[in-house]
Coordinates of C-alpha atoms in Angstrom, one line a residue:
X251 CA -26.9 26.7 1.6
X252 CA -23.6 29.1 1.7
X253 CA -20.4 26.5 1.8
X254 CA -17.2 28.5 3.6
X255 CA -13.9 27.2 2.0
X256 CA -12.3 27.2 5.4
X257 CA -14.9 25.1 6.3
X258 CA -14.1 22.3 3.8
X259 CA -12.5 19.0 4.9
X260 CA -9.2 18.7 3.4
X261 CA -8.8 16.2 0.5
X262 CA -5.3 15.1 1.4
X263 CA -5.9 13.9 5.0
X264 CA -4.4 10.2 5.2
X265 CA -4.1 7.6 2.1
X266 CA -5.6 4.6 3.9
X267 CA -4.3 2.0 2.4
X268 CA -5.4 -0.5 5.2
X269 CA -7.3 0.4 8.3
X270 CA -6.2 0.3 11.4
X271 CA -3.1 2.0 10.6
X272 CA 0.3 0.5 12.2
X273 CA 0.2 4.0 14.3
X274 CA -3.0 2.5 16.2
X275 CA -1.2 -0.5 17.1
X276 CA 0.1 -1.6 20.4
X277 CA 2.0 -4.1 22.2
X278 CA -0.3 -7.2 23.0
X279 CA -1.0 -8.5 26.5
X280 CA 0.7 -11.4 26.9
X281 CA 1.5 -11.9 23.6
X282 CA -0.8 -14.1 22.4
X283 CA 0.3 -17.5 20.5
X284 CA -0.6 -17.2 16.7
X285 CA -1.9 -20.9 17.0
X286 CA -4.6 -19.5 19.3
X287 CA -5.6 -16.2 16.7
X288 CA -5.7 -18.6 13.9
X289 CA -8.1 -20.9 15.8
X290 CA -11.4 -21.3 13.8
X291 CA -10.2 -18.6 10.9
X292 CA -11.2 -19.2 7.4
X293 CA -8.1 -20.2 5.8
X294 CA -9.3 -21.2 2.6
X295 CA -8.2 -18.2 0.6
X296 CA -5.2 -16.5 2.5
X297 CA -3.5 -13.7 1.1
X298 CA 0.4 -14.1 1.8
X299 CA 2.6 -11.2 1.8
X300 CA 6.5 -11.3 2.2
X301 CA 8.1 -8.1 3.2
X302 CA 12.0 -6.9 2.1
X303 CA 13.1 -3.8 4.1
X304 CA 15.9 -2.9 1.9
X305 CA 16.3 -0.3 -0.5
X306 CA 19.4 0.9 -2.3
X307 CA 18.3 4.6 -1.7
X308 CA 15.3 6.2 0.1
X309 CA 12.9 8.8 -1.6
X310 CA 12.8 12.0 0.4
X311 CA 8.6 11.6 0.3
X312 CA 9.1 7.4 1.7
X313 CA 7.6 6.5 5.4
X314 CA 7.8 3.1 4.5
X315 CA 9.4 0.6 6.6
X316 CA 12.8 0.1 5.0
X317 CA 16.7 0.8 5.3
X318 CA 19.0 2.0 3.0
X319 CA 21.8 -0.8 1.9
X320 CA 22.3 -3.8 3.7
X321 CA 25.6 -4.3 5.1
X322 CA 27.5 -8.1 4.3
X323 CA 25.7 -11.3 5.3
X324 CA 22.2 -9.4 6.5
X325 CA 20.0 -10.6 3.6
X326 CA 21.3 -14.0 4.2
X327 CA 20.3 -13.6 8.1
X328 CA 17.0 -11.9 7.1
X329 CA 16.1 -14.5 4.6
X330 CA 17.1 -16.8 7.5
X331 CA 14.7 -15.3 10.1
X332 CA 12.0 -15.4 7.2
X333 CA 12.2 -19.1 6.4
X334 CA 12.0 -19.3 10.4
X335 CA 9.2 -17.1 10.4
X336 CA 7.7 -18.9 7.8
X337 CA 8.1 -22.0 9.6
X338 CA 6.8 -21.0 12.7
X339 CA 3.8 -19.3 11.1
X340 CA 2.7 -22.1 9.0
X341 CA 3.0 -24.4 11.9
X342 CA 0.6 -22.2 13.8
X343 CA -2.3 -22.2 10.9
X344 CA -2.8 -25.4 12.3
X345 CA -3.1 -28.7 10.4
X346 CA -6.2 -28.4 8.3
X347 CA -6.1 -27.6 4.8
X348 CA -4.7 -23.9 4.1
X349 CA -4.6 -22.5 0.8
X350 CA -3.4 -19.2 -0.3
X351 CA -5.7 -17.3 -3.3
X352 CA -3.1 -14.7 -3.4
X353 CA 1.0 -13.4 -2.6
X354 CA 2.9 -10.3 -2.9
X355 CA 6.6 -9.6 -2.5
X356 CA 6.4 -5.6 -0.9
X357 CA 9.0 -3.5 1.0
X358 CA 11.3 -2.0 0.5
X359 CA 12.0 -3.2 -2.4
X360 CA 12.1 -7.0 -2.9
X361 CA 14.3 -6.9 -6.2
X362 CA 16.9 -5.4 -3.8
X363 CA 17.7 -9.3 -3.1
X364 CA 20.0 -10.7 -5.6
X365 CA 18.7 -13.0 -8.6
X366 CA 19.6 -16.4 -6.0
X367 CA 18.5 -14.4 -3.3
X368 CA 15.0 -13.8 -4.7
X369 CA 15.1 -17.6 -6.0
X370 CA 15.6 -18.1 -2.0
X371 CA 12.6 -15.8 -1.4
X372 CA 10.1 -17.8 -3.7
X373 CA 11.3 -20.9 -2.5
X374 CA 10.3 -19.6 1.0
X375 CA 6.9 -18.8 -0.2
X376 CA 6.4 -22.0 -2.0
X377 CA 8.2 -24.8 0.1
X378 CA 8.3 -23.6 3.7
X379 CA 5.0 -21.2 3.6
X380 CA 2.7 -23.4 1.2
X381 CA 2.0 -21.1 -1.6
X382 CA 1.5 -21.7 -5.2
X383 CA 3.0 -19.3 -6.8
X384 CA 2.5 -19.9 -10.3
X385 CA -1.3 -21.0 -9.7
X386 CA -1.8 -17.6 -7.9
X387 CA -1.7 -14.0 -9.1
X388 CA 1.6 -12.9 -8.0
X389 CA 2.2 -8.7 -7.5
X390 CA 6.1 -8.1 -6.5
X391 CA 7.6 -4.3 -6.4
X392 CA 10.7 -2.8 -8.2
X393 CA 12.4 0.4 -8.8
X394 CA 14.2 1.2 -12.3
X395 CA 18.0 0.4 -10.9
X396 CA 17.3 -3.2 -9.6
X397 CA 15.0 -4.3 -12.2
X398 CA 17.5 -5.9 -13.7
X399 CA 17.3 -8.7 -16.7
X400 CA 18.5 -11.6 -14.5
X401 CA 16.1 -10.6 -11.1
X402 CA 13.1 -10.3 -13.7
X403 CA 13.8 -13.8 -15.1
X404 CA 13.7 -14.8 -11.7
X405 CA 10.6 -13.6 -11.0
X406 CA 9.0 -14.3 -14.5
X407 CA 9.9 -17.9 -14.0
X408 CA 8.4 -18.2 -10.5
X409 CA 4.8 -17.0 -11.5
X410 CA 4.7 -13.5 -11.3
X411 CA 1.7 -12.1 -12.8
X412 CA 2.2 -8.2 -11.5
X413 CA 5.3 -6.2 -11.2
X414 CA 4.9 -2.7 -10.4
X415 CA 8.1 -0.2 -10.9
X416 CA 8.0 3.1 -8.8
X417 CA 9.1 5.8 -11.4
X418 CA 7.3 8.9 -9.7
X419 CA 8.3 11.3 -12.9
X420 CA 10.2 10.8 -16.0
X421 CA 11.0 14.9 -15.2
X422 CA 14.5 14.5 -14.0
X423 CA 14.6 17.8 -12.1
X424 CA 11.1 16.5 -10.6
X425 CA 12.5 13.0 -9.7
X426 CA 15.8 14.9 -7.9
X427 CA 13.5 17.8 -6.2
X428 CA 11.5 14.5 -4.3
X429 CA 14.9 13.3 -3.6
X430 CA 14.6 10.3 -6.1
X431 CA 17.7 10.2 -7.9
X432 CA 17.2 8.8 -11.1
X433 CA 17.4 9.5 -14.8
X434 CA 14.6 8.9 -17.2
X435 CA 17.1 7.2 -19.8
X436 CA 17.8 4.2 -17.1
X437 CA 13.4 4.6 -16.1
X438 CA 13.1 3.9 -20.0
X439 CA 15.7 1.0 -19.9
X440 CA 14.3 -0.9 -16.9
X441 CA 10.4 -0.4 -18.5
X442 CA 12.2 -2.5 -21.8
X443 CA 13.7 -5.4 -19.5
X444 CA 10.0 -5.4 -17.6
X445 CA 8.3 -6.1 -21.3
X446 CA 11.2 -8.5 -22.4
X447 CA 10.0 -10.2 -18.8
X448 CA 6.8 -10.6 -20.7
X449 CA 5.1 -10.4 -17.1
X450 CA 1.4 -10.4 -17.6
X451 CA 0.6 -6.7 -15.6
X452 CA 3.3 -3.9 -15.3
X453 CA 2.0 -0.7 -13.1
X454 CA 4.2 2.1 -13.4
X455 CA 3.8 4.3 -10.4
X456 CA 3.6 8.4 -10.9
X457 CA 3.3 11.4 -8.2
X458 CA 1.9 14.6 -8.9
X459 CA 2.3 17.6 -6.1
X460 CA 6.1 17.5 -6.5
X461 CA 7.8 21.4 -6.0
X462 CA 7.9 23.2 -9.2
X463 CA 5.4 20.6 -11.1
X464 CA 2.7 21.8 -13.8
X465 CA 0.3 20.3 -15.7
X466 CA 3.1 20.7 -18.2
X467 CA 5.8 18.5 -16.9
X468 CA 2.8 16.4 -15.3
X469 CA 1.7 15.6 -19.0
X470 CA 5.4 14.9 -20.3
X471 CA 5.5 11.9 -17.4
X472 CA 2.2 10.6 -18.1
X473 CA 2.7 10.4 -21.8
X474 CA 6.0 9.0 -21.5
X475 CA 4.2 6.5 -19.3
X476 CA 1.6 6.0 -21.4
X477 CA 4.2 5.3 -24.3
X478 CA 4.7 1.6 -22.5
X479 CA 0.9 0.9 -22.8
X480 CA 0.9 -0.6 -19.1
X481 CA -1.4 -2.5 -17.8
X482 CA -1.8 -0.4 -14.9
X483 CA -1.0 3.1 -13.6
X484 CA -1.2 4.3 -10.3
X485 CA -1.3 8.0 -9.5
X486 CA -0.2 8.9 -6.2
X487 CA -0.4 12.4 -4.2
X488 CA 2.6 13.9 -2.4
X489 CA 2.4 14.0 0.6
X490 CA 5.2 15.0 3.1
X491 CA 5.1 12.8 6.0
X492 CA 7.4 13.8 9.6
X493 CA 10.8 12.0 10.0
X494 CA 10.7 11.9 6.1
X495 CA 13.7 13.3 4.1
X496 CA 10.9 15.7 3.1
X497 CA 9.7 16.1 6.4
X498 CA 13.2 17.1 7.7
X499 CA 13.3 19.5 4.9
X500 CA 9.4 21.3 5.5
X501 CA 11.1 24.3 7.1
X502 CA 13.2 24.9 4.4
X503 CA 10.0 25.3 1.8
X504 CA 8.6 28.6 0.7
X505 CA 6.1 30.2 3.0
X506 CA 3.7 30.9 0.1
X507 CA 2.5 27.4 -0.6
X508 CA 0.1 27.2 1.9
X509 CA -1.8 23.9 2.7
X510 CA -4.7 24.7 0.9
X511 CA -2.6 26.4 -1.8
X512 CA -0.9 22.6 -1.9
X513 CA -4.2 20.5 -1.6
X514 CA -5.7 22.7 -4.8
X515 CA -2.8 21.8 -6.6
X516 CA -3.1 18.4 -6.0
X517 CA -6.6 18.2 -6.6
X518 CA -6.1 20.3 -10.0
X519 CA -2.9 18.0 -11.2
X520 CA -5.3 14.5 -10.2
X521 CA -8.3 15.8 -11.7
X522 CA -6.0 16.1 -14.8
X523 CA -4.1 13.0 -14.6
X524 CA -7.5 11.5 -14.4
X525 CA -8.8 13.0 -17.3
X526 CA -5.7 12.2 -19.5
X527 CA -5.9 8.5 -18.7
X528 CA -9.4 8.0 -19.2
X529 CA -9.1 9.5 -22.2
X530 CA -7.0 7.2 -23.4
X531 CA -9.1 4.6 -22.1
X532 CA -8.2 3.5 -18.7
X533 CA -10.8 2.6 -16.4
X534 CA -10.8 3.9 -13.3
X535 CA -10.4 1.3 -10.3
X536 CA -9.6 3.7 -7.3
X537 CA -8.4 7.0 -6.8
X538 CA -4.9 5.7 -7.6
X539 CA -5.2 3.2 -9.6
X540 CA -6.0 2.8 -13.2
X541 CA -6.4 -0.2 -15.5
X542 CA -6.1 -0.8 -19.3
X543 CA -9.7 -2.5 -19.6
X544 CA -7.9 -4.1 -23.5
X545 CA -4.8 -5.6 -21.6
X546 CA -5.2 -9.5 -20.7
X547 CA -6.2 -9.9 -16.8
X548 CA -3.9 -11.4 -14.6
X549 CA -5.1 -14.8 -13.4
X550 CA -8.3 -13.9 -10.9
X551 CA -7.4 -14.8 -7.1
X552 CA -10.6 -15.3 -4.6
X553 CA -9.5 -13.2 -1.7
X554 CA -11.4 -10.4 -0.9
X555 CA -9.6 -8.5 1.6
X556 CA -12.9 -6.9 3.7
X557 CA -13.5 -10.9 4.8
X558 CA -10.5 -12.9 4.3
X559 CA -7.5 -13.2 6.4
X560 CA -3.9 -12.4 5.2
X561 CA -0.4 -13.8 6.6
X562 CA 2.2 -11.2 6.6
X563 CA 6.0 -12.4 7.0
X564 CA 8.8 -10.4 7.8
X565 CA 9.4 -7.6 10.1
X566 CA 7.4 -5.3 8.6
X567 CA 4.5 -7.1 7.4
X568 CA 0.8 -7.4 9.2
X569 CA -1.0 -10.2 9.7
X570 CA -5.0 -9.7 9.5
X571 CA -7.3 -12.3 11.4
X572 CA -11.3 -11.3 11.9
X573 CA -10.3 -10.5 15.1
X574 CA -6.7 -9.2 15.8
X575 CA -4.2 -7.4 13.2
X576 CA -0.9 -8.0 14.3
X577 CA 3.4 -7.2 13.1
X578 CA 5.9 -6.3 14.9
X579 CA 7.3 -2.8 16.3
X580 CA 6.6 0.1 13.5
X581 CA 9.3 3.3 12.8
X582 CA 9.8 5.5 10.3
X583 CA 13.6 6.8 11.7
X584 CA 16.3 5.0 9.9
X585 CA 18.1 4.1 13.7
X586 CA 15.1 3.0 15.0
X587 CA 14.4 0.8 11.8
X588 CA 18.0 -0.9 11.4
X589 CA 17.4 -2.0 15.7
X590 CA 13.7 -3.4 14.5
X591 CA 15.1 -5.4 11.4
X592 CA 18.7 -6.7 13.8
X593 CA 16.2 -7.5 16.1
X594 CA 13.9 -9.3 13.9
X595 CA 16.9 -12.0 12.4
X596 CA 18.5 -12.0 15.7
X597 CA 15.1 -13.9 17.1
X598 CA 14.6 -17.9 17.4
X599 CA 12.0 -19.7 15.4
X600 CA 10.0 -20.0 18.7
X601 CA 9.6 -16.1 18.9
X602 CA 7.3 -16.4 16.0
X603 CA 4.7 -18.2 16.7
X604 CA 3.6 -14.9 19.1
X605 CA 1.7 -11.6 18.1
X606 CA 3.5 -8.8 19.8
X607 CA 2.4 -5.1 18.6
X608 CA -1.2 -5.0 17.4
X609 CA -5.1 -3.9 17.5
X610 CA -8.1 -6.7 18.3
X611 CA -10.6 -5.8 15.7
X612 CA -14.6 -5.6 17.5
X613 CA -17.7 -6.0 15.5
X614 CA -17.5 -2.1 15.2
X615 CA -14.1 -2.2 13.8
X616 CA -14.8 -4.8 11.3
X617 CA -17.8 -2.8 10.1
X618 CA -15.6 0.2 9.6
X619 CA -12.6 -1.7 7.6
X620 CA -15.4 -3.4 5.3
X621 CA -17.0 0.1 4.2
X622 CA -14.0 1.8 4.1
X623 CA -11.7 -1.3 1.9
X624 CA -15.1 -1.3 0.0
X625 CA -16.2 2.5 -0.6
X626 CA -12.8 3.6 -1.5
X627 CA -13.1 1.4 -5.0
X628 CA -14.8 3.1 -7.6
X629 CA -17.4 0.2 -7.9
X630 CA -18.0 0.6 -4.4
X631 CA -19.9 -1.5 -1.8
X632 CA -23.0 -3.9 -2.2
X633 CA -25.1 -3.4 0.4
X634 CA -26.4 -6.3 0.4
X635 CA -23.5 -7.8 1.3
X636 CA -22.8 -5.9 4.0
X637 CA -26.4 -6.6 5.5
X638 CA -25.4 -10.4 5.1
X639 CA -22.4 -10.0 6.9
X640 CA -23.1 -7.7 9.7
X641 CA -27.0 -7.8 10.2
X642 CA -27.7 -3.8 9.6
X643 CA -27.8 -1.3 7.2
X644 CA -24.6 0.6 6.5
X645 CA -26.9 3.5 6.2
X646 CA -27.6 2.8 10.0
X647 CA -24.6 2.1 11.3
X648 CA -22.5 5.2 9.7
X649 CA -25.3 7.6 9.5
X650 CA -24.0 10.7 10.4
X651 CA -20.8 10.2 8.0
X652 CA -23.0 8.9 5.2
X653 CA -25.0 12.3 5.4
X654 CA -21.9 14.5 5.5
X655 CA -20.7 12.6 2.2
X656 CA -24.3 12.8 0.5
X657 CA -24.1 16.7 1.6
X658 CA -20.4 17.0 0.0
X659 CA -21.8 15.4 -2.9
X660 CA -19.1 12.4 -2.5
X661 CA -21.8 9.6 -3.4
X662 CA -23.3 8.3 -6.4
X663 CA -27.0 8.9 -5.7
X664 CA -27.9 6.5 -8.8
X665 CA -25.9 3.9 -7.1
X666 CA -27.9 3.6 -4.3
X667 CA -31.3 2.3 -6.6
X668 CA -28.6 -0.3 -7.8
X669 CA -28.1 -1.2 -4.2
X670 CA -24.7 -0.4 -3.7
X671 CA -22.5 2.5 -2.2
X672 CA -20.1 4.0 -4.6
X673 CA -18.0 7.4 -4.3
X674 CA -19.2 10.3 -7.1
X675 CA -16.2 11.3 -9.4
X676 CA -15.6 14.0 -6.7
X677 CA -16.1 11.4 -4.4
X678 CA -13.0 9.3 -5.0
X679 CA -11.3 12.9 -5.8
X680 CA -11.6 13.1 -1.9
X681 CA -10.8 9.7 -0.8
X682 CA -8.0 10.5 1.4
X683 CA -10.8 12.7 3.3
X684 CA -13.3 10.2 2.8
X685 CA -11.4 7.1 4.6
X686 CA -10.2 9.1 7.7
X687 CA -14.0 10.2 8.1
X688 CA -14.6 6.7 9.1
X689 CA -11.8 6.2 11.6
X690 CA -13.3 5.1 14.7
X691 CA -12.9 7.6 18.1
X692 CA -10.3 4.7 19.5
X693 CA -8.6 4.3 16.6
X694 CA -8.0 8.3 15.8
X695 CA -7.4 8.6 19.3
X696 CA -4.6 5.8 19.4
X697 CA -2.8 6.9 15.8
X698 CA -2.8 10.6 17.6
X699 CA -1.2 9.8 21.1
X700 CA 1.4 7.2 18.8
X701 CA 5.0 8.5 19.8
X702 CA 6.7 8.7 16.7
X703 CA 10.2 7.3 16.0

């Protein structure tokens, strides 16, 4: 068979990090009381996630939902509409037993909050939410200037198991060319205060595809990662994303570096990031994210996040029942963000307890998010399982993308005698190609026709 490069699917299409994406998400008729969604759910193990939408600077490649600074008294208000939130939402679970397996503290960047503030924030978890969260593992996000001695006690003290700092490159010229200003001296400094923490897990987070990287400079950050011995490393792709400090800038790059010139180097930088960590010995978990298989594990939660729900607070947070997702208004453009998050502490407790921007989930749907949260783990799915759940064969219901992957050579064909799904090594190379592939017609056509803002 003669393969035509122009032909190829690109290997940098989306990283699905949860399916549908906010982009597929609209407004809710009639916006449906939470009390009603959460009618009948499982709620046995809950995974609860409490987002911050501050940052003290914003990386040229970040789409996130977040705003830089926080002028006086707004994280008080916002912790305010949280524990309202909170309130409102646990209210609406109902009054049966609820139990959460798992929590994270995302944004943003939670450590933003002051040392009392975050002391606020788990307090809001624990008392007002019902979450244990020294009995739970507990994953909360930092950047090297905020991880400070003082916020980290906080957090070591409340039960975090997990803190993940977003370095990108020790490189300084690499860190300033993806508009991350930051030196590698105060990187190294906030990595010591992380291990004086004596947290269980710390991830340090790295991107490769930055202008004027090599395998060169690519090697110097993940050895000097590597130097810390973490527990966890996640490798991330560029990507440069519209209304993005990038984005803004995409007209100002050089013509030469076409997209396919950019996805090659990608692919050749991962494929050797890859090969440098499992070398020395990290297992691979996903196409980001590798583990130290000697390091002690962090205390095992039972959510599984194909089946079980999860209770997003704050105003950029979803909320995952088996049938509806659900958050609030979604924006990448700093004005449009700062009206979302004045909106969001400016509402009364009793706004809450509604869904107002989301997607119902259908049988299809639900099929789709359990292959595609499962395939894109390098373990992959047991089909079993699947059948269990759904009544068919995943090889039935996603036939025609199966085949295109067994064609590509993106599956493990000695996985399948073992009963399970599972990406080749050129498989998981590909999985932001591999997870759009199974984006439903609805959903593709929803995420295009989004208006962005």
């Amino acid at each position: 068979m003669t393969t035509h490069t122009t032909a190829a699917p690109r290997p940098y299409e989306s990283y699905v990090y949860a399916y549908p994406h906010k982009t597929a998400y609209r407004k809710l008729p009639g916006r449906p009381a939470l009390r009603d969604l959460w009618a009948g759910e499982a709620k046995d193990a809950l995974s609860l996630y409490l987002h911050i939408p501050f940052c003290e600077v914003r990386c040229g490649f970040c789409n996130l939902f977040t705003r830089i600074g926080a002028p006086d008294g707004l994280t008080t208000a916002y912790l305010d509409a949280l524990e309202r939130q909170a309130r409102a939402v646990r209210g609406a679970l109902g009054d049966g037993p609820v139990r959460f397996a798992a929590a994270a503290f995302g944004g943003g960047t939670p450590t933003f909050l002051t040392a009392a503030e975050l002391t606020r924030l788990c307090d809001i978890a624990e008392h007002t939410a019902g979450a244990d969260l020294r009995a739970v593992p507990l994953s909360v996000e930092a950047s090297p200037a905020t991880a400070t001695a003082d916020r980290l006690a906080v957090l070591a003290e409340r039960g975090t198991t997990r803190l993940s700092l977003g370095v990108q490159s020790f490189v300084d010229t690499e860190a300033r060319s993806a508009v991350r200003p930051q030196r590698r001296a105060d990187v190294e400094a906030a990595l010591g205060r992380i291990r004086d923490a004596a947290i269980p897990v710390m991830n340090i987070d790295l991107i490769y595809g930055i202008d004027g990287q090599t395998e060169s400079s690519w090697r110097r950050s993940l050895e000097a990662a590597l130097a810390w011995r973490p527990e966890e490393l996640y490798l991330y792709p560029l990507y440069v994303r519209p209304l993005t400090g990038l984005g803004r800038r995409t007209a100002d790059l050089p013509e030469p570096l076409s997209d396919r010139a950019w996805d090659e180097q990608r692919l050749r930088l991962y494929r050797y990031g890859r090969d440098v960590l499992l070398d020395a010995g990290y297992q691979q978990v996903s196409m980001r994210m590798f583990r130290r298989p000697s390091a002690a594990a962090p205390t095992a939660g039972d959510h599984a996040c194909q089946t079980d729900g999860m209770v997003g607070l704050g105003c950029g947070a979803r909320s995952y029942t088996s049938a509806v997702h659900y958050s609030f208004d979604y924006a990448v453009d700093m004005r449009e963000i700062r009206t979302i998050v004045d909106d969001y502490v400016a509402r009364p407790e009793a706004d809450f307890a509604h869904a107002e921007y989301g997607r119902p989930m259908d049988p299809d749907e639900a099929r789709r998010r359990h292959l595609i949260q499962s395939l894109l783990q390098a373990e992959g799915m047991d089909t079993a399982g699947y059948e269990a759940r759904f009544g068919s064969s995943p090889r039935d219901d996603f036939a025609a993308e199966l085949a295109a992957f067994d064609a590509a050579g993106w599956l493990a064909a000695e996985a399948a005698t073992a009963g399970r799904l599972r990406l080749s090594p050129e498989g998981l190379a590909h999985s932001d190609a591999v997870g759009p592939a199974l984006f439903s017609p609805a959903v593709r056509a929803a995420m295009t026709d989004y208006e962005r803002k």
